[in-house]
Coordinates of C-alpha atoms in Angstrom, one line a residue:
M6 CA 69.2 68.7 113.9
D7 CA 68.1 71.1 116.6
R8 CA 70.6 72.3 119.1
I9 CA 67.9 73.2 121.7
K10 CA 64.3 72.0 121.8
G11 CA 61.4 71.4 124.1
V12 CA 61.5 74.6 126.1
E13 CA 58.4 76.8 126.1
L14 CA 59.4 80.5 125.5
N15 CA 57.7 83.7 124.4
G16 CA 58.9 85.6 121.3
A17 CA 61.0 88.1 123.2
Q18 CA 62.8 85.3 125.0
I19 CA 63.3 83.5 121.7
V20 CA 65.0 86.6 120.2
V21 CA 67.4 86.8 123.1
R22 CA 68.1 83.0 123.1
C23 CA 68.8 83.1 119.4
L24 CA 71.3 85.9 119.9
Q25 CA 73.0 83.9 122.6
E26 CA 73.1 80.8 120.4
E27 CA 74.8 82.9 117.7
G28 CA 77.5 84.1 120.1
V29 CA 76.4 87.7 119.8
E30 CA 78.5 89.9 122.2
Y31 CA 76.8 93.3 121.6
V32 CA 73.5 94.6 120.4
F33 CA 73.4 98.3 119.5
G34 CA 70.0 99.8 119.9
Y35 CA 67.5 102.2 121.2
P36 CA 64.3 101.1 123.0
G37 CA 60.7 101.9 122.0
G38 CA 57.2 100.6 122.5
A39 CA 57.2 97.8 119.9
V40 CA 60.4 96.2 121.3
L41 CA 60.0 96.7 125.1
F42 CA 59.4 93.0 125.7
I43 CA 62.7 92.2 124.0
Y44 CA 64.4 94.8 126.1
D45 CA 62.9 93.3 129.2
E46 CA 64.4 90.0 128.3
L47 CA 67.8 91.6 127.5
F48 CA 67.7 93.1 131.0
K49 CA 67.2 89.6 132.6
Q50 CA 70.4 88.1 131.2
D51 CA 74.1 89.0 130.9
K52 CA 75.4 87.1 128.0
V53 CA 74.4 89.6 125.3
R54 CA 75.4 93.2 126.2
H55 CA 73.2 96.0 125.0
V56 CA 74.8 99.3 124.0
L57 CA 72.5 102.3 124.2
V58 CA 73.1 104.7 121.3
R59 CA 71.5 108.1 121.1
H60 CA 70.0 107.8 117.7
E61 CA 69.0 104.7 115.6
Q62 CA 71.4 105.8 112.8
G63 CA 74.2 105.4 115.3
A64 CA 73.0 101.9 116.2
A65 CA 73.3 100.8 112.6
H66 CA 76.7 102.5 112.1
A67 CA 78.0 101.1 115.3
A68 CA 76.9 97.5 114.4
D69 CA 78.6 98.1 111.0
G70 CA 81.9 99.3 112.5
Y71 CA 81.8 96.4 114.9
S72 CA 81.4 94.0 112.0
R73 CA 84.0 95.5 109.7
S74 CA 86.7 95.4 112.4
S75 CA 85.9 92.0 113.9
R76 CA 84.9 89.4 111.3
K77 CA 81.7 89.0 113.3
V78 CA 78.1 89.9 112.5
G79 CA 76.9 93.3 113.7
V80 CA 73.5 93.4 115.4
C81 CA 71.2 96.3 116.0
L82 CA 67.8 96.6 117.5
V83 CA 65.3 99.4 116.9
T84 CA 61.7 100.1 117.4
S85 CA 58.9 100.5 114.8
G86 CA 58.1 103.6 112.7
P87 CA 60.7 106.3 113.3
G88 CA 63.1 103.8 114.8
V89 CA 63.2 101.9 111.5
T90 CA 63.3 105.0 109.3
N91 CA 66.1 106.5 111.4
A92 CA 68.1 103.3 110.9
V93 CA 67.7 103.2 107.1
T94 CA 70.7 105.3 106.4
G95 CA 72.9 103.0 108.4
I96 CA 71.3 99.9 106.8
A97 CA 71.9 101.3 103.3
T98 CA 75.5 102.1 104.2
A99 CA 76.1 98.5 105.2
Y100 CA 74.3 97.2 102.1
M101 CA 76.4 99.3 99.7
D102 CA 79.6 98.0 101.3
S103 CA 78.5 94.4 101.7
I104 CA 78.7 94.3 105.5
P105 CA 77.2 91.4 107.4
M106 CA 74.6 92.7 109.8
V107 CA 71.3 91.5 111.3
V108 CA 68.8 94.3 112.0
L109 CA 66.0 93.5 114.4
T110 CA 63.1 95.9 114.1
G111 CA 59.9 96.2 116.1
Q112 CA 56.5 96.4 114.4
V113 CA 53.0 97.2 115.5
P114 CA 50.9 94.1 116.4
T115 CA 49.9 91.9 113.5
H116 CA 46.2 92.8 113.7
A117 CA 47.2 96.5 113.3
I118 CA 49.4 96.2 110.3
G119 CA 48.1 98.2 107.4
Q120 CA 45.8 100.2 109.7
D121 CA 48.1 103.3 110.0
A122 CA 48.6 102.4 113.6
F123 CA 50.7 104.6 115.9
Q124 CA 54.4 104.3 114.9
E125 CA 53.6 102.0 112.0
C126 CA 55.7 101.9 108.8
D127 CA 56.2 99.3 106.2
A128 CA 59.7 98.2 107.3
V129 CA 59.9 95.4 104.8
G130 CA 58.9 97.7 101.9
I131 CA 61.0 100.6 102.9
T132 CA 64.2 98.6 103.4
R133 CA 63.8 96.1 100.5
P134 CA 66.1 98.1 98.1
C135 CA 68.9 98.3 100.7
V136 CA 69.1 94.9 102.4
K137 CA 70.3 91.6 101.2
H138 CA 67.0 90.2 102.4
N139 CA 64.2 91.0 104.9
F140 CA 61.5 89.1 106.8
L141 CA 58.3 90.0 108.5
V142 CA 57.6 87.3 111.2
K143 CA 53.8 86.9 111.7
D144 CA 53.9 83.6 113.7
V145 CA 56.1 83.1 116.8
K146 CA 56.7 79.5 115.6
D147 CA 58.7 80.9 112.7
L148 CA 60.8 83.3 114.7
A149 CA 63.9 81.2 115.7
A150 CA 64.3 79.7 112.2
T151 CA 64.0 83.1 110.6
I152 CA 66.7 84.6 112.8
K153 CA 68.9 81.6 112.0
K154 CA 68.3 82.3 108.3
A155 CA 69.1 86.0 108.8
F156 CA 72.5 85.2 110.2
Y157 CA 73.2 82.6 107.5
L158 CA 72.2 85.0 104.7
A159 CA 74.2 87.9 106.2
T160 CA 77.4 86.0 106.3
T161 CA 77.4 83.8 103.2
G162 CA 78.0 84.6 99.5
R163 CA 78.3 88.3 99.1
P164 CA 77.6 89.5 102.7
G165 CA 75.1 92.2 103.6
P166 CA 72.5 93.4 106.1
V167 CA 69.4 91.3 106.7
L168 CA 66.4 92.7 108.5
V169 CA 63.9 90.8 110.7
D170 CA 60.7 92.7 111.4
I171 CA 58.9 91.5 114.6
P172 CA 55.4 92.6 115.5
K173 CA 54.8 93.3 119.1
D174 CA 52.3 90.6 119.7
V175 CA 54.8 88.0 118.3
T176 CA 57.1 88.9 121.2
T177 CA 54.5 87.9 123.7
Q178 CA 53.2 84.7 122.1
Q179 CA 54.6 81.4 123.3
C180 CA 55.8 78.3 121.5
E181 CA 58.3 75.5 121.9
F182 CA 61.8 76.8 121.2
H183 CA 63.7 74.9 118.5
Y184 CA 67.0 76.4 117.4
P185 CA 68.4 74.8 114.2
E186 CA 72.1 74.1 114.0
T187 CA 72.1 74.5 110.2
V188 CA 69.9 76.0 107.6
T189 CA 69.3 75.3 104.0
M190 CA 67.4 77.5 101.5
R191 CA 66.5 75.9 98.2
S192 CA 66.6 79.2 96.3
Y193 CA 70.0 80.3 97.9
N194 CA 73.1 78.4 97.2
P195 CA 76.1 80.7 96.8
V196 CA 79.0 79.3 94.8
K197 CA 82.3 78.7 96.7
K198 CA 84.6 76.9 94.3
G199 CA 85.7 78.7 91.1
H200 CA 85.6 77.0 87.7
A201 CA 88.8 75.1 87.3
G202 CA 89.0 75.8 83.5
Q203 CA 88.6 79.5 84.1
I204 CA 91.2 79.5 86.8
K205 CA 93.7 77.9 84.4
K206 CA 92.9 80.5 81.8
A207 CA 93.5 83.3 84.3
V208 CA 96.8 81.8 85.4
Q209 CA 97.9 81.5 81.7
L210 CA 97.1 85.1 81.0
L211 CA 99.0 86.3 84.0
L212 CA 102.1 84.3 83.1
E213 CA 102.0 85.7 79.5
A214 CA 101.5 89.3 80.6
Q215 CA 104.1 92.0 79.9
R216 CA 102.2 94.7 81.9
P217 CA 100.1 92.9 84.5
M218 CA 98.2 94.7 87.2
V219 CA 96.3 93.5 90.3
Y220 CA 93.2 95.5 91.3
A221 CA 91.8 94.4 94.7
G222 CA 88.7 95.6 96.5
G223 CA 86.7 95.3 99.6
G224 CA 85.8 91.7 98.8
V225 CA 89.4 90.6 99.7
V226 CA 89.0 92.2 103.1
L227 CA 85.5 90.8 103.8
S228 CA 86.5 87.2 102.7
D229 CA 89.7 87.3 104.7
A230 CA 91.7 86.6 101.5
A231 CA 94.5 89.1 102.3
P232 CA 97.2 86.4 102.9
Q233 CA 96.5 84.8 99.5
L234 CA 96.5 88.1 97.8
R235 CA 99.9 89.0 99.3
A236 CA 101.3 85.6 98.4
L237 CA 100.2 85.9 94.8
V238 CA 101.5 89.5 94.3
Q239 CA 104.8 88.9 95.9
Q240 CA 105.4 85.5 94.3
L241 CA 105.0 86.9 90.7
G242 CA 106.3 90.4 91.5
L243 CA 103.1 92.1 90.4
P244 CA 102.1 95.7 91.0
C245 CA 99.0 96.0 93.1
T246 CA 96.4 98.7 93.8
N247 CA 93.5 98.8 96.3
T248 CA 90.2 100.5 96.1
L249 CA 89.1 102.7 99.0
M250 CA 87.2 99.8 100.5
G251 CA 90.2 97.4 99.9
L252 CA 92.9 99.4 101.7
G253 CA 94.8 97.1 104.0
A254 CA 94.1 94.1 101.8
Y255 CA 97.7 94.5 100.5
P256 CA 100.3 96.2 102.8
G257 CA 100.4 99.9 102.2
T258 CA 104.1 100.1 103.0
D259 CA 105.2 97.5 100.4
R260 CA 107.0 98.7 97.3
Q261 CA 104.7 96.7 95.0
F262 CA 101.7 98.7 96.3
L263 CA 100.9 101.6 94.1
G264 CA 98.5 103.3 96.4
M265 CA 94.7 103.7 96.1
L266 CA 93.3 104.1 92.6
G267 CA 90.3 106.1 91.3
M268 CA 88.9 109.6 91.6
H269 CA 91.4 110.6 94.3
G270 CA 93.9 107.7 93.6
T271 CA 97.6 108.1 92.9
Y272 CA 98.9 109.0 89.5
E273 CA 100.9 105.7 89.3
A274 CA 97.9 103.5 90.2
N275 CA 95.6 105.1 87.7
M276 CA 98.1 105.1 84.9
A277 CA 99.0 101.5 85.6
M278 CA 95.3 100.5 85.5
Q279 CA 94.8 102.2 82.2
H280 CA 97.9 100.9 80.5
C281 CA 98.2 97.3 81.7
D282 CA 97.7 94.4 79.3
V283 CA 96.3 92.0 81.8
L284 CA 94.2 93.2 84.7
L285 CA 93.4 90.8 87.6
A286 CA 90.4 92.2 89.4
I287 CA 89.7 90.6 92.8
G288 CA 86.7 91.4 95.0
A289 CA 86.1 94.7 93.3
R290 CA 83.2 96.0 91.1
F291 CA 84.7 98.6 88.7
D292 CA 82.8 101.3 90.5
D293 CA 82.3 104.8 88.9
R294 CA 84.7 106.3 91.5
V295 CA 87.3 103.8 90.5
I296 CA 87.5 103.7 86.7
G297 CA 85.8 106.9 85.9
N298 CA 84.1 106.9 82.4
P299 CA 83.8 103.2 81.2
T300 CA 84.2 104.4 77.6
H301 CA 87.5 105.9 78.3
F302 CA 88.6 102.9 80.3
A303 CA 87.7 100.6 77.4
Q304 CA 89.9 102.6 74.9
N305 CA 93.1 100.6 75.8
P306 CA 92.8 96.9 74.9
R307 CA 93.6 94.6 77.9
K308 CA 92.5 91.2 79.1
I309 CA 90.5 91.3 82.3
V310 CA 90.2 88.5 84.8
H311 CA 87.5 89.1 87.4
I312 CA 87.1 87.1 90.6
D313 CA 84.0 87.7 92.7
V314 CA 81.6 85.8 94.8
D315 CA 78.7 87.8 93.4
P316 CA 78.0 86.9 89.7
S317 CA 75.9 90.1 89.3
S318 CA 79.0 92.2 89.8
I319 CA 80.9 90.6 86.9
S320 CA 80.6 92.4 83.5
K321 CA 78.2 94.8 85.1
R322 CA 80.1 98.0 84.1
V323 CA 83.1 96.6 82.3
K324 CA 83.1 93.5 80.0
V325 CA 85.6 90.9 81.3
D326 CA 87.4 88.1 79.5
V327 CA 87.7 85.5 82.2
P328 CA 84.9 85.6 84.8
I329 CA 85.5 83.5 87.9
V330 CA 82.6 83.2 90.4
G331 CA 83.6 81.9 93.7
N332 CA 84.8 82.5 97.3
I333 CA 87.9 84.6 96.9
P334 CA 90.2 82.7 99.3
D335 CA 89.2 79.4 97.6
V336 CA 89.8 80.7 94.1
L337 CA 93.2 82.3 95.1
N338 CA 94.3 79.1 96.8
D339 CA 93.6 77.2 93.5
V340 CA 95.6 79.9 91.6
L341 CA 98.5 79.6 94.0
R342 CA 98.5 75.8 93.6
L343 CA 98.9 76.2 89.9
L344 CA 101.7 78.6 90.4
K345 CA 103.6 76.5 92.9
D346 CA 107.3 77.3 92.8
H347 CA 106.9 79.7 89.9
K348 CA 109.5 82.5 89.8
P349 CA 108.6 86.3 89.5
L350 CA 107.6 87.4 86.1
G351 CA 110.2 89.2 83.9
I352 CA 108.5 92.6 83.8
E353 CA 111.3 95.0 84.5
P354 CA 110.3 97.4 81.7
W355 CA 106.8 97.6 83.2
W356 CA 108.2 98.4 86.6
K357 CA 110.5 101.0 85.2
Q358 CA 107.5 102.7 83.7
I359 CA 105.6 102.5 86.9
E360 CA 108.5 104.0 88.9
A361 CA 108.6 106.9 86.4
W362 CA 104.9 107.5 87.1
R363 CA 105.6 107.2 90.8
A364 CA 108.3 109.8 90.6
R365 CA 105.7 112.5 89.8
D366 CA 105.1 112.5 93.6
C367 CA 101.4 113.2 93.1
L368 CA 100.6 113.5 96.9
R369 CA 103.1 116.3 97.6
F370 CA 101.9 119.3 99.6
D371 CA 103.4 122.5 101.0
R372 CA 105.3 121.4 104.1
A373 CA 106.5 124.9 104.9
S374 CA 103.0 126.3 105.3
K375 CA 102.3 128.5 108.4
I376 CA 98.7 127.1 108.4
I377 CA 98.0 123.5 109.4
K378 CA 97.8 121.3 106.3
P379 CA 95.4 118.4 106.8
Q380 CA 97.9 116.0 105.0
F381 CA 100.5 116.9 107.7
V382 CA 98.1 115.9 110.5
L383 CA 97.5 112.5 108.8
E384 CA 101.2 112.0 108.4
K385 CA 101.9 112.7 112.0
L386 CA 98.9 110.5 113.0
Y387 CA 100.5 107.6 111.1
E388 CA 103.9 108.3 112.6
I389 CA 102.7 108.5 116.2
T390 CA 100.4 105.5 116.1
G391 CA 103.1 103.5 114.3
G392 CA 100.6 102.6 111.6
D393 CA 98.8 100.3 114.1
A394 CA 95.5 102.2 114.7
I395 CA 92.1 101.2 113.6
V396 CA 91.0 104.3 111.7
T397 CA 87.4 105.2 111.0
S398 CA 86.4 108.2 108.9
D399 CA 83.4 110.2 107.9
V400 CA 83.0 111.3 104.3
G401 CA 84.7 114.1 102.4
Q402 CA 88.2 115.6 102.0
H403 CA 89.4 114.2 105.3
Q404 CA 88.4 110.7 104.2
M405 CA 90.4 110.9 101.1
W406 CA 93.5 112.4 102.9
A407 CA 93.3 109.6 105.4
A408 CA 93.1 107.0 102.6
Q409 CA 96.1 108.7 100.9
F410 CA 98.4 109.4 103.8
Y411 CA 97.7 106.6 106.4
K412 CA 99.5 103.5 105.2
F413 CA 97.3 100.5 106.1
D414 CA 99.3 97.3 106.3
R415 CA 96.6 94.9 107.4
P416 CA 92.9 94.5 106.6
R417 CA 90.1 95.7 108.9
Q418 CA 92.2 98.7 110.0
W419 CA 90.4 101.2 107.7
I420 CA 86.7 101.6 108.2
N421 CA 84.7 104.1 106.2
S422 CA 81.5 104.5 104.2
G423 CA 82.6 103.8 100.6
G424 CA 79.5 103.1 98.5
L425 CA 76.9 105.3 100.1
G426 CA 79.3 108.1 101.3
T427 CA 77.5 108.6 104.6
M428 CA 78.4 111.7 106.7
G429 CA 78.0 110.8 110.4
F430 CA 79.4 107.3 110.0
G431 CA 82.8 107.9 111.6
L432 CA 82.0 108.3 115.3
P433 CA 79.5 105.5 115.8
A434 CA 81.6 103.2 113.6
A435 CA 84.5 103.9 115.9
M436 CA 82.4 103.0 118.9
G437 CA 81.6 99.6 117.3
A438 CA 85.3 99.1 116.5
Q439 CA 86.4 100.0 120.0
L440 CA 84.0 97.5 121.6
A441 CA 85.0 94.8 119.1
N442 CA 88.7 95.5 119.8
P443 CA 89.1 96.4 123.5
G444 CA 92.6 97.8 124.1
A445 CA 93.1 98.8 120.5
T446 CA 93.9 102.4 119.4
V447 CA 90.8 103.6 117.6
V448 CA 90.9 107.0 115.8
C449 CA 88.0 108.7 114.1
V450 CA 89.1 111.1 111.4
T451 CA 86.4 113.6 110.6
G452 CA 85.5 117.1 109.5
E453 CA 83.5 119.8 111.2
S454 CA 80.5 119.1 109.1
S455 CA 80.4 115.3 109.2
I456 CA 81.0 115.1 113.0
Q457 CA 77.8 117.1 113.7
M458 CA 75.7 114.5 111.9
C459 CA 76.0 112.0 114.8
L460 CA 77.7 114.1 117.5
Q461 CA 75.2 112.9 120.1
E462 CA 77.0 109.6 120.2
L463 CA 79.7 111.4 122.4
S464 CA 77.1 110.6 125.1
T465 CA 77.3 106.9 124.3
C466 CA 81.1 107.1 124.4
K467 CA 80.9 108.6 127.9
Q468 CA 78.5 106.0 129.2
Y469 CA 80.6 103.0 128.0
R470 CA 84.0 104.7 128.6
L471 CA 85.2 104.4 125.0
P472 CA 88.6 106.1 124.7
I473 CA 88.3 107.0 121.0
K474 CA 90.6 109.7 119.7
I475 CA 88.7 112.1 117.3
V476 CA 90.8 114.0 114.8
N477 CA 88.6 116.8 113.5
L478 CA 90.1 118.4 110.3
N479 CA 88.3 121.7 110.7
N480 CA 88.5 123.9 107.6
R481 CA 85.2 125.7 108.3
Y482 CA 83.7 124.4 105.0
M483 CA 81.9 121.4 103.8
G484 CA 85.3 120.7 102.2
M485 CA 84.6 118.4 99.3
V486 CA 81.5 120.4 98.4
R487 CA 83.6 123.5 98.4
Q488 CA 86.2 121.9 96.2
W489 CA 83.7 120.9 93.6
Q490 CA 82.1 124.3 93.7
Q491 CA 85.6 125.8 93.1
F492 CA 86.3 123.6 90.2
F493 CA 83.0 123.3 88.5
H494 CA 80.7 126.0 89.8
G495 CA 82.6 129.2 89.3
N496 CA 83.7 129.6 93.0
R497 CA 80.1 130.0 94.0
Y498 CA 80.2 128.5 97.5
S499 CA 76.4 127.9 97.8
E500 CA 75.6 126.8 101.3
S501 CA 79.0 125.2 101.9
Y502 CA 80.3 127.7 104.3
M503 CA 79.7 126.9 108.0
D504 CA 79.6 130.3 109.7
A505 CA 78.0 129.1 112.9
L506 CA 80.2 126.4 114.0
P507 CA 80.2 125.3 117.7
D508 CA 83.2 125.5 120.0
F509 CA 84.2 121.9 119.7
V510 CA 86.4 122.0 122.7
K511 CA 83.5 123.1 124.9
L512 CA 81.2 120.7 123.2
A513 CA 83.5 117.8 124.0
E514 CA 83.8 119.0 127.5
G515 CA 80.1 119.3 127.8
Y516 CA 79.8 115.6 127.1
G517 CA 82.4 114.8 129.7
H518 CA 85.4 114.4 127.4
R519 CA 88.7 116.2 126.8
G520 CA 88.7 118.8 124.0
V521 CA 91.9 120.3 122.5
L522 CA 92.1 123.2 120.0
V523 CA 95.2 123.1 117.7
D524 CA 95.8 126.0 115.3
Q525 CA 99.5 126.0 114.8
P526 CA 101.6 123.5 112.8
A527 CA 104.2 123.3 115.6
D528 CA 101.5 122.1 118.0
V529 CA 100.2 119.2 115.9
E530 CA 102.6 116.6 117.0
P531 CA 102.6 117.5 120.7
A532 CA 98.8 117.5 120.8
L533 CA 98.6 114.1 119.1
R534 CA 101.2 112.6 121.4
D535 CA 99.5 113.9 124.5
A536 CA 96.1 112.5 123.3
F537 CA 97.5 109.0 122.7
R538 CA 99.1 109.0 126.1
R539 CA 95.6 109.4 127.6
K540 CA 94.7 105.7 127.2
D541 CA 91.4 105.8 129.1
E542 CA 90.0 109.1 127.8
L543 CA 88.2 110.2 124.7
V544 CA 90.1 113.2 123.3
F545 CA 88.5 115.5 120.7
L546 CA 91.3 117.2 118.7
D547 CA 90.0 120.2 116.8
F548 CA 92.7 121.0 114.1
I549 CA 92.1 124.4 112.4
T550 CA 93.3 123.6 108.9
D551 CA 93.9 125.5 105.6
Q552 CA 90.5 126.4 104.2
A553 CA 91.8 126.5 100.6
E554 CA 93.4 123.0 100.5
N555 CA 92.1 120.6 97.9
V556 CA 92.4 116.8 97.5
Y557 CA 94.7 115.9 94.6
P558 CA 94.9 114.0 92.3
M559 CA 91.3 114.4 91.2
V560 CA 89.4 112.8 88.3
P561 CA 86.4 115.1 87.5
G562 CA 83.0 113.4 87.2
G563 CA 82.5 111.9 83.8
K564 CA 86.2 111.9 82.9
G565 CA 88.5 109.0 82.4
I566 CA 90.8 107.5 85.0
T567 CA 93.9 109.1 83.6
E568 CA 92.3 112.6 83.1
M569 CA 93.5 113.7 86.5
I570 CA 93.8 117.2 87.9
L571 CA 97.2 117.3 89.7
S572 CA 98.2 120.0 92.2
E573 CA 101.0 121.4 90.0
E574 CA 98.5 122.1 87.1
L575 CA 96.6 124.8 89.1

């Protein structure tokens, strides 16, 4: 069935009509020669709004942040050659974190492909390793169906970015416009329903467990399975941990939540992961930053149930006992049906052990310090926003402190680059989140090194009046690099000291925003409160923090999940 047919349009018009049919609100992009006809058609309509970024990397990150915070597909549009290559970092970021995006790229005319034409690059070849799929459209008759496939692929199964490369001459050619209502692809049929027998086995293992543990990742957030996860955990009285990408999938303020696990996870979460007898992994992939050394992780015998929509993620790093391939909400609904009216498990000794681990208070820090502690800033941020903000972050120490000290009670509140670890992600992602959630409080937690990667997007924030609050934890170092150099490189701080930092207050003011310098602990709370009172302004808060502060706990690279460095050990 075709929703629309019989209208003669050129390729550029078809692109815009497809976006309209998909209900796209915003396209994040930057114009260039190969996409000017598409930009001309965008100019002629008002259903799809274009957001002009200042760098193509910012376009991809903004589309990514829009998607993560909205349950919608992020869309970006860039030109050929350097437009594509500038966007690759953002595309790879979305790919690593399974974010649904459609990336439209310009290409030189079809007759010039392979001729080293001006601003030509092999977009399909370059992006093949970091997209779910990509297309080169050589015939305008294939354009509408290809864009439909792109949106379908991006959002089904394990989500991810899909790229459509469009030569310039295809945007000028004409054909009859047919927009399909549905699409089927013979080679692509993602599984939705989990195997009933495997689900019964999983439930039986849970009911027999003495030391059960739930380990939930970003797949729970992306599949909107947080209600089912919460119901399961609370019904059986289970302990639950989230990955960095999964924060908010289970309420961070709930007693059954043990905090984030992994390299900078809590002592109690890591110890419970290692010493459980039945582990229920949901929408997670046993990442190296989560379980550390797989050999160490395998030392303790346990039964592992793994639920994931992507079969390639199951038994990839850790052998599992009960694999269940399927859409997480569907599988968990089946689990909950089998557990109907079941009482909480009798696992009081296990909870007693967990509470003993929790009593170590692994996140404590010096609250009497005369220098601003970054953890203190995050605690105050949580307090002042009432835990209700959408928080984006860049990558480094500030990212880990935000994950540790801001308690996320709902999914899609926490937006960060987990898999690729992309500095520069925070600000453009915040732009996308603010546009997706008008009226919401959006905070970008960053560091003085990360913020400079995409700082030019302050100009975009000014143009579109985005009232983001930037919390810059400025320790005058590439903080996480410095921490590793302290621990593992004999305190040789090679190229990690930033001795030529800008005046961030003046820089923010230069872009037309408000900048505030905070260098005393007593001024942290007043500065934050004043910033959040300014509902219509972007406020850049430059907090001068303790240069020597490290993120604890820490699992050194190559070590096991319980081989943590704790602050009191140093």
